Short mmCIF file of C-alpha atoms in Angstrom, two decimals:
data_model
loop_
_atom_site.label_atom_id
_atom_site.label_comp_id
_atom_site.label_asym_id
_atom_site.label_seq_id
_atom_site.Cartn_x
_atom_site.Cartn_y
_atom_site.Cartn_z
CA UNK A 256 0.00 0.00 0.00
CA UNK A 257 1.37 3.44 -0.88
CA UNK A 258 2.04 6.23 1.59
CA UNK A 259 -0.80 8.23 0.06
CA UNK A 260 -3.23 5.36 0.69
CA UNK A 261 -2.09 5.10 4.34
CA UNK A 262 -2.50 8.82 4.92
CA UNK A 263 -5.91 9.05 3.24
CA UNK A 264 -7.98 7.58 6.13
CA UNK A 265 -6.18 9.79 8.63
CA UNK A 266 -6.92 12.84 6.50
CA UNK A 267 -10.57 11.82 6.16
CA UNK A 268 -10.87 11.46 9.94
CA UNK A 269 -9.86 15.07 10.58
CA UNK A 270 -13.10 16.61 9.24
CA UNK A 271 -15.07 14.11 11.34
CA UNK A 272 -13.17 15.07 14.50
CA UNK A 273 -13.55 18.75 13.64
CA UNK A 274 -17.29 18.30 13.09
CA UNK A 275 -17.64 16.48 16.42
CA UNK A 276 -15.76 19.18 18.32
CA UNK A 277 -17.81 21.86 16.59
CA UNK A 278 -21.06 20.11 17.53
CA UNK A 279 -19.90 19.85 21.15
CA UNK A 280 -18.96 23.53 21.17
CA UNK A 281 -22.38 24.52 19.82
CA UNK A 282 -24.08 22.29 22.36
CA UNK A 283 -22.23 23.93 25.25
CA UNK A 284 -23.04 27.37 23.90
CA UNK A 285 -26.77 26.79 24.36
CA UNK A 286 -28.26 28.80 27.23
CA UNK A 287 -29.63 25.69 28.97
CA UNK A 288 -26.53 23.50 28.62
CA UNK A 289 -25.54 23.85 32.28
CA UNK A 290 -29.13 23.25 33.42
CA UNK A 291 -29.38 19.94 31.60
CA UNK A 292 -25.84 18.88 32.54
CA UNK A 293 -26.75 19.28 36.23
CA UNK A 294 -30.08 17.51 35.76
CA UNK A 295 -28.62 14.65 33.72
CA UNK A 296 -25.49 13.94 35.77
CA UNK A 297 -27.24 14.23 39.14
CA UNK A 298 -30.21 12.19 37.93
CA UNK A 299 -27.99 9.36 36.70
CA UNK A 300 -26.01 9.37 39.96
CA UNK A 301 -29.27 9.17 41.90
CA UNK A 302 -30.62 6.25 39.85
CA UNK A 303 -27.31 4.42 40.05
CA UNK A 304 -27.23 5.07 43.79
CA UNK A 305 -30.67 3.55 44.32
CA UNK A 306 -29.64 0.45 42.38
CA UNK A 307 -26.43 0.07 44.37
CA UNK A 308 -28.12 0.73 47.74
CA UNK A 309 -30.47 -2.16 47.03
CA UNK A 310 -27.63 -4.41 45.94
CA UNK A 311 -25.23 -3.48 48.76
CA UNK A 312 -27.83 -3.55 51.57
CA UNK A 313 -29.92 -6.59 50.61
CA UNK A 314 -27.92 -9.05 52.74
CA UNK A 315 -27.78 -6.77 55.79
CA UNK A 316 -31.49 -6.00 55.43
CA UNK A 317 -32.41 -9.67 55.37
CA UNK A 318 -30.21 -10.52 58.35
CA UNK A 319 -31.42 -7.61 60.48
CA UNK A 320 -35.05 -7.19 59.41
CA UNK A 321 -36.02 -10.42 57.69
CA UNK A 322 -36.46 -9.08 54.16
CA UNK A 323 -34.00 -7.59 51.65
CA UNK A 324 -35.80 -4.32 50.87
CA UNK A 325 -35.64 -2.47 54.22
CA UNK A 326 -32.83 0.02 53.47
CA UNK A 327 -33.81 0.32 49.81
CA UNK A 328 -37.43 1.16 50.72
CA UNK A 329 -36.27 3.82 53.18
CA UNK A 330 -33.94 5.30 50.59
CA UNK A 331 -36.75 5.47 48.04
CA UNK A 332 -38.93 7.15 50.65
CA UNK A 333 -36.30 9.82 51.29
CA UNK A 334 -35.91 10.41 47.55
CA UNK A 335 -39.70 10.76 47.18
CA UNK A 336 -39.63 13.38 49.95
CA UNK A 337 -36.67 15.22 48.44
CA UNK A 338 -37.73 15.43 44.79
CA UNK A 339 -40.71 17.79 45.31
CA UNK A 340 -38.52 20.01 47.50
CA UNK A 341 -35.85 20.05 44.79
CA UNK A 342 -38.51 20.88 42.18
CA UNK A 343 -39.67 23.87 44.24
CA UNK A 344 -36.06 24.97 44.79
CA UNK A 345 -35.30 24.70 41.06
CA UNK A 346 -38.07 27.22 40.31
CA UNK A 347 -36.93 29.86 42.80
CA UNK A 348 -35.17 32.97 41.49
CA UNK A 349 -31.84 33.85 43.07
CA UNK A 350 -33.22 36.89 44.89
CA UNK A 351 -35.75 34.67 46.70
CA UNK A 352 -33.13 32.04 47.58
CA UNK A 353 -31.04 34.74 49.26
CA UNK A 354 -33.83 35.44 51.75
CA UNK A 355 -33.72 31.87 53.04
CA UNK A 356 -30.02 32.03 53.97
CA UNK A 357 -30.26 33.46 57.50
CA UNK A 358 -33.35 31.45 58.59
CA UNK A 359 -31.73 28.26 57.29
CA UNK A 360 -28.51 28.95 59.17
CA UNK A 361 -30.31 29.79 62.43
CA UNK A 362 -32.37 26.59 62.28
CA UNK A 363 -29.31 24.49 61.38
CA UNK A 364 -27.28 25.97 64.25
CA UNK A 365 -30.12 25.34 66.71
CA UNK A 366 -30.36 21.72 65.57
CA UNK A 367 -26.59 21.30 65.91
CA UNK A 368 -26.78 22.69 69.44
CA UNK A 369 -29.61 20.30 70.34
CA UNK A 370 -27.33 17.31 69.71
CA UNK A 371 -25.56 18.23 72.97
CA UNK A 372 -28.83 17.93 74.95
CA UNK A 373 -29.02 14.58 76.80
CA UNK A 374 -31.85 12.47 75.47
CA UNK A 375 -31.93 14.21 72.10
CA UNK A 376 -28.38 13.68 70.87
CA UNK A 377 -27.67 10.18 69.60
CA UNK A 378 -24.17 8.70 69.38
CA UNK A 379 -23.29 6.47 66.44
CA UNK A 380 -19.80 5.29 65.60
CA UNK A 381 -18.35 7.54 68.29
CA UNK A 382 -19.99 10.69 66.84
CA UNK A 383 -22.86 12.43 68.67
CA UNK A 384 -24.20 13.99 65.49
CA UNK A 385 -27.77 12.69 65.35
CA UNK A 386 -31.05 13.98 66.77
CA UNK A 387 -33.78 11.60 67.89
CA UNK A 388 -37.29 13.09 67.86
CA UNK A 389 -38.90 9.71 68.37
CA UNK A 390 -40.06 7.07 65.91
CA UNK A 391 -38.42 7.28 62.48
CA UNK A 392 -37.46 10.95 62.93
CA UNK A 393 -33.70 10.59 63.31
CA UNK A 394 -31.82 13.36 61.53
CA UNK A 395 -28.24 14.54 61.14
CA UNK A 396 -28.22 18.36 61.54
CA UNK A 397 -24.74 18.81 60.08
CA UNK A 398 -26.12 17.96 56.62
CA UNK A 399 -28.54 20.92 56.31
CA UNK A 400 -25.85 23.07 57.97
CA UNK A 401 -23.66 22.62 54.86
CA UNK A 402 -26.29 24.03 52.52
CA UNK A 403 -27.35 26.74 54.99
CA UNK A 404 -23.76 27.97 55.35
CA UNK A 405 -23.41 28.25 51.56
CA UNK A 406 -26.66 30.14 50.97
CA UNK A 407 -26.12 32.47 53.94
CA UNK A 408 -22.46 33.11 53.13
CA UNK A 409 -23.20 33.85 49.46
CA UNK A 410 -25.95 36.26 50.53
CA UNK A 411 -23.68 38.08 53.01
CA UNK A 412 -20.93 38.58 50.45
CA UNK A 413 -23.41 39.66 47.77
CA UNK A 414 -24.92 42.24 50.14
CA UNK A 415 -21.53 43.79 50.98
CA UNK A 416 -20.79 44.62 47.34
CA UNK A 417 -17.93 47.11 47.02
CA UNK A 418 -17.06 46.77 50.71
CA UNK A 419 -15.41 43.46 49.84
CA UNK A 420 -12.33 45.39 48.78
CA UNK A 421 -11.62 45.75 52.52
CA UNK A 422 -10.25 42.57 54.09
CA UNK A 423 -12.23 43.00 57.34
CA UNK A 424 -15.51 42.86 55.41
CA UNK A 425 -14.30 39.65 53.79
CA UNK A 426 -13.85 38.10 57.21
CA UNK A 427 -16.69 39.52 59.33
CA UNK A 428 -19.24 38.13 59.99
CA UNK A 429 -18.63 35.15 57.69
CA UNK A 430 -15.52 33.66 59.28
CA UNK A 431 -16.61 33.88 62.96
CA UNK A 432 -20.07 32.45 62.22
CA UNK A 433 -18.60 29.70 60.04
CA UNK A 434 -16.09 28.94 62.79
CA UNK A 435 -18.94 28.53 65.28
CA UNK A 436 -20.73 26.06 62.98
CA UNK A 437 -17.51 24.10 62.46
CA UNK A 438 -16.86 24.13 66.23
CA UNK A 439 -20.31 22.66 66.91
CA UNK A 440 -19.56 19.90 64.42
CA UNK A 441 -16.16 19.19 65.94
CA UNK A 442 -17.85 19.08 69.34
CA UNK A 443 -19.92 16.18 67.99
CA UNK A 444 -16.58 14.40 67.23
CA UNK A 445 -17.51 14.40 63.53
CA UNK A 446 -14.20 15.41 61.98
CA UNK A 447 -15.19 14.24 58.48
CA UNK A 448 -18.16 16.62 58.26
CA UNK A 449 -16.08 19.37 59.86
CA UNK A 450 -13.51 18.99 57.07
CA UNK A 451 -16.26 19.31 54.45
CA UNK A 452 -17.55 22.47 56.17
CA UNK A 453 -14.01 23.89 56.22
CA UNK A 454 -13.73 23.14 52.49
CA UNK A 455 -16.98 25.06 51.91
CA UNK A 456 -15.61 28.06 53.84
CA UNK A 457 -12.36 28.01 51.86
CA UNK A 458 -14.25 27.69 48.56
CA UNK A 459 -16.40 30.76 49.27
CA UNK A 460 -13.40 32.79 50.43
CA UNK A 461 -11.44 31.84 47.31
CA UNK A 462 -14.27 32.65 44.89
CA UNK A 463 -15.11 35.95 46.57
CA UNK A 464 -11.50 36.98 46.00
CA UNK A 465 -9.69 37.20 49.34
CA UNK A 466 -6.04 38.29 49.13
CA UNK A 467 -3.57 35.47 48.68
CA UNK A 468 -1.95 36.05 52.08
CA UNK A 469 -5.33 35.94 53.81
CA UNK A 470 -6.40 32.78 51.99
CA UNK A 471 -3.06 31.18 52.84
CA UNK A 472 -3.60 32.11 56.49
CA UNK A 473 -7.09 30.58 56.45
CA UNK A 474 -5.74 27.44 54.79
CA UNK A 475 -3.01 27.19 57.39
CA UNK A 476 -5.49 27.55 60.25
CA UNK A 477 -7.63 24.78 58.78
CA UNK A 478 -4.57 22.54 58.46
CA UNK A 479 -3.46 23.19 62.04
CA UNK A 480 -6.96 22.61 63.44
CA UNK A 481 -7.34 19.39 61.45
CA UNK A 482 -3.90 18.12 62.52
CA UNK A 483 -4.62 18.92 66.16
CA UNK A 484 -7.88 17.00 66.28
CA UNK A 485 -6.35 14.04 64.44
CA UNK A 486 -3.42 13.79 66.84
CA UNK A 487 -5.66 14.43 69.89
CA UNK A 488 -7.64 11.25 69.22
CA UNK A 489 -5.93 7.88 69.47
CA UNK A 490 -8.57 6.31 67.19
CA UNK A 491 -8.12 8.96 64.48
CA UNK A 492 -4.35 8.78 64.72
CA UNK A 493 -4.38 5.01 64.35
CA UNK A 494 -6.56 5.38 61.23
CA UNK A 495 -4.10 7.81 59.68
CA UNK A 496 -1.19 5.47 60.40
CA UNK A 497 -2.97 2.28 59.34
CA UNK A 498 -4.16 3.59 55.94
CA UNK A 499 -0.53 3.57 54.78
CA UNK A 500 -0.56 -0.21 55.26
CA UNK A 501 -4.06 -1.39 56.21
CA UNK A 502 -2.99 -5.05 56.16
CA UNK A 503 -0.59 -4.45 59.05
CA UNK A 504 -3.60 -4.26 61.37
CA UNK A 505 -6.13 -6.18 59.32
CA UNK A 506 -8.41 -7.14 62.21
CA UNK A 507 -8.26 -3.66 63.77
CA UNK A 508 -7.99 -0.15 62.35
CA UNK A 509 -7.14 -1.38 58.84
CA UNK A 510 -10.14 -3.68 58.54
CA UNK A 511 -12.37 -1.42 56.43
CA UNK A 512 -9.60 -0.19 54.15
CA UNK A 513 -8.20 -3.70 53.59
CA UNK A 514 -11.62 -5.14 52.75
CA UNK A 515 -12.29 -2.22 50.42
CA UNK A 516 -9.14 -3.20 48.51
CA UNK A 517 -10.35 -6.80 48.46
CA UNK A 518 -13.68 -5.68 47.00
CA UNK A 519 -12.04 -4.00 44.01
CA UNK A 520 -9.66 -6.93 43.58
CA UNK A 521 -12.51 -9.45 43.69
CA UNK A 522 -14.44 -7.57 41.01
CA UNK A 523 -11.47 -7.29 38.68
CA UNK A 524 -11.59 -5.26 35.49
CA UNK A 525 -15.18 -6.04 34.50
CA UNK A 526 -16.81 -6.72 37.86
CA UNK A 527 -18.51 -9.77 39.30
CA UNK A 528 -21.95 -8.69 38.08
CA UNK A 529 -24.75 -6.66 39.60
CA UNK A 530 -25.84 -8.24 42.89
CA UNK A 531 -22.92 -10.73 42.93
CA UNK A 532 -20.71 -8.99 45.50
CA UNK A 533 -18.98 -11.24 48.02
CA UNK A 534 -17.79 -8.52 50.40
CA UNK A 535 -21.34 -7.34 51.20
CA UNK A 536 -21.92 -10.66 53.03
CA UNK A 537 -20.65 -9.16 56.28
CA UNK A 538 -16.99 -8.57 55.43
CA UNK A 539 -17.18 -4.87 54.55
CA UNK A 540 -18.79 -2.62 57.19
CA UNK A 541 -20.94 0.30 55.98
CA UNK A 542 -21.24 -1.35 52.58
CA UNK A 543 -24.36 0.63 51.61
CA UNK A 544 -23.24 3.95 53.15
CA UNK A 545 -19.64 5.17 53.24
CA UNK A 546 -18.22 2.20 51.28
CA UNK A 547 -20.88 1.84 48.61
CA UNK A 548 -18.32 2.71 45.92
CA UNK A 549 -16.33 -0.38 46.91
CA UNK A 550 -19.35 -2.60 46.23
CA UNK A 551 -20.02 -0.73 43.00
CA UNK A 552 -16.44 -1.32 41.89
CA UNK A 553 -16.68 -5.00 42.83
CA UNK A 554 -19.94 -5.59 40.96
CA UNK A 555 -19.60 -3.23 37.99
CA UNK A 556 -15.80 -3.23 37.66
CA UNK A 557 -13.76 -0.47 36.08
CA UNK A 558 -16.54 0.66 33.67
CA UNK A 559 -18.92 1.28 36.56
CA UNK A 560 -16.29 3.11 38.62
CA UNK A 561 -15.33 5.30 35.65
CA UNK A 562 -18.99 6.06 35.01
CA UNK A 563 -19.36 7.42 38.56
CA UNK A 564 -16.19 9.48 38.22
CA UNK A 565 -17.37 10.81 34.86
CA UNK A 566 -20.78 11.83 36.23
CA UNK A 567 -19.20 13.71 39.13
CA UNK A 568 -16.85 15.37 36.65
CA UNK A 569 -19.83 16.53 34.57
CA UNK A 570 -21.63 17.78 37.67
CA UNK A 571 -18.55 19.70 38.77
CA UNK A 572 -18.01 21.08 35.26
CA UNK A 573 -21.61 22.28 35.08
CA UNK A 574 -21.42 23.93 38.51
CA UNK A 575 -18.19 25.75 37.68
CA UNK A 576 -19.68 26.80 34.34
CA UNK A 577 -22.69 28.32 36.08
CA UNK A 578 -20.44 30.24 38.47
CA UNK A 579 -18.26 31.55 35.65
CA UNK A 580 -21.03 32.56 33.25
CA UNK A 581 -23.18 34.57 35.64
CA UNK A 582 -22.77 38.25 36.48
CA UNK A 583 -24.65 38.02 39.80
CA UNK A 584 -22.43 37.74 42.88
CA UNK A 585 -24.85 35.61 44.89
CA UNK A 586 -25.37 33.18 42.01
CA UNK A 587 -21.63 32.83 41.43
CA UNK A 588 -20.85 32.17 45.10
CA UNK A 589 -23.79 29.86 45.74
CA UNK A 590 -23.06 27.80 42.62
CA UNK A 591 -19.36 27.56 43.49
CA UNK A 592 -20.14 26.68 47.10
CA UNK A 593 -22.60 23.90 46.24
CA UNK A 594 -20.27 22.51 43.58
CA UNK A 595 -17.26 22.66 45.88
CA UNK A 596 -19.18 20.92 48.66
CA UNK A 597 -20.46 18.02 46.51
CA UNK A 598 -17.17 17.47 44.67
CA UNK A 599 -14.90 17.78 47.73
CA UNK A 600 -17.11 15.39 49.69
CA UNK A 601 -17.08 12.96 46.77
CA UNK A 602 -13.27 13.19 46.57
CA UNK A 603 -12.95 12.52 50.31
CA UNK A 604 -15.26 9.51 50.10
CA UNK A 605 -13.64 8.07 46.97
CA UNK A 606 -10.18 8.68 48.39
CA UNK A 607 -11.12 6.80 51.56
CA UNK A 608 -12.51 3.72 49.79
CA UNK A 609 -9.57 3.67 47.37
CA UNK A 610 -7.22 3.96 50.38
CA UNK A 611 -5.69 7.17 49.05
CA UNK A 612 -6.86 8.98 52.21
CA UNK A 613 -7.50 7.73 55.73
CA UNK A 614 -11.03 6.46 56.39
CA UNK A 615 -12.86 9.62 57.44
CA UNK A 616 -16.49 8.56 57.22
CA UNK A 617 -18.49 10.78 54.86
CA UNK A 618 -21.13 9.50 52.41
CA UNK A 619 -20.84 9.67 48.63
CA UNK A 620 -23.31 12.41 47.59
CA UNK A 621 -26.43 11.21 45.72
CA UNK A 622 -25.20 7.60 45.86
CA UNK A 623 -24.75 6.46 49.48
CA UNK A 624 -27.64 5.44 51.72
CA UNK A 625 -28.79 8.20 54.05
CA UNK A 626 -31.81 10.26 55.01
CA UNK A 627 -30.74 13.83 55.75
CA UNK A 628 -27.66 13.59 53.51
CA UNK A 629 -29.73 12.42 50.54
CA UNK A 630 -32.52 14.98 50.99
CA UNK A 631 -30.12 17.90 51.38
CA UNK A 632 -27.97 16.80 48.40
CA UNK A 633 -31.03 16.51 46.13
CA UNK A 634 -32.32 19.93 47.25
CA UNK A 635 -28.83 21.36 46.61
CA UNK A 636 -29.01 20.01 43.05
CA UNK A 637 -32.40 21.70 42.68
CA UNK A 638 -30.89 24.99 43.81
CA UNK A 639 -28.01 24.52 41.36
CA UNK A 640 -30.58 24.08 38.59
CA UNK A 641 -32.28 27.29 39.70
CA UNK A 642 -28.93 29.10 39.57
CA UNK A 643 -28.33 27.71 36.07
CA UNK A 644 -31.38 29.69 34.96
CA UNK A 645 -29.53 32.88 35.87
CA UNK A 646 -27.13 32.35 32.96
CA UNK A 647 -27.56 34.73 30.02
CA UNK A 648 -30.54 33.68 27.88
CA UNK A 649 -31.51 30.70 30.04
CA UNK A 650 -34.88 31.99 31.26
CA UNK A 651 -35.80 33.17 27.79
CA UNK A 652 -34.97 29.74 26.37
CA UNK A 653 -37.12 28.02 29.02
CA UNK A 654 -40.00 30.40 28.33
CA UNK A 655 -39.72 29.73 24.59
CA UNK A 656 -39.83 25.96 25.19
CA UNK A 657 -42.91 26.28 27.41
CA UNK A 658 -44.63 28.38 24.77
CA UNK A 659 -43.77 25.80 22.10
CA UNK A 660 -45.29 23.04 24.27
CA UNK A 661 -48.50 25.05 24.75
CA UNK A 662 -48.78 25.59 21.01
CA UNK A 663 -48.31 21.88 20.33
CA UNK A 664 -51.03 20.98 22.86
CA UNK A 665 -53.41 23.50 21.33
CA UNK A 666 -52.76 22.15 17.84
CA UNK A 667 -53.48 18.60 19.05
CA UNK A 668 -56.77 19.71 20.59
CA UNK A 669 -57.81 21.45 17.38
CA UNK A 670 -56.99 18.36 15.36
CA UNK A 671 -58.83 16.17 17.85
#
């Protein structure tokens, strides 16, 4: 075959690649691209999460409650509660969302404080971060506190406007109030959630544009506080040490990390098949909550794991895109805060189950089993969809689509 013949297919592929990239560029230029990226990626994560919660919890449900659908049914119930709330949130304009910031933060802080009241605060896994109101009403106040801190903080910074050129207005009242919320969470011994809250604070400070020296100082304070509370607890310190070699203390502090590695190894490249996990038969604790990604990797293999990573990438891309394309300060900060929260928490969870980080104990957003965490994450996605409508031309495009639907319905009625 001649050189010309060999080069011909490569030359013919270039227009195809150019056409594909041009189509992608045009797609992303549409006013509602971010809106549908958030909806699609979050929706697929939610569906995949429901499937994996059923698969990962079926054995534990049968052993504890006599039938395999207990945790799955509760998860579906929480999703059914959350979806209408997310729908309402997705239809709120940014100026209305701002008004909810302070009430949300006050309620969240009060709930956090109530966990220290004997009889109301419930201790699980060494953390007193649950409230028991009797019956099925067991909630984790630190979850709504994440969203409340974002909405309130974005509203405070948006209200200050030009005053943000002064460093004291960047810090007060946001940093002291945020520090109080983080302190309440640390008082519950929930260092994982406290780290997520600190990440939210740093994200908002970075996006609002604090000076480099001030951001470095805040980052240093967070590092010192985190290091202190890790070294102050023998259990946390042993986790940090054991994650470097979890098999050195397989029956102790390295048990979860080592079995997480076994789960991925058992699944191999292509997985053992949906529902065919071996580690969920009692070997891997928290299989349907913090370590659900391990079961997913075991059953769905590398393709399933990459799909989850890809969906979180799309969600993060869409959130950053919303923050960058808007001209409204509140929208930019709220979108960045929600995106930073969901992606940082996902990174912490994935890093723990992949034994890149110590086991910290935070759920995988939109995927792991959980009541308050699932409801708040779904509502946050609804708010992100509402913020996507603040992009240039987005509301006009939605109005045009609604008008087109009305016209189609009217034409059907006339024909009928």
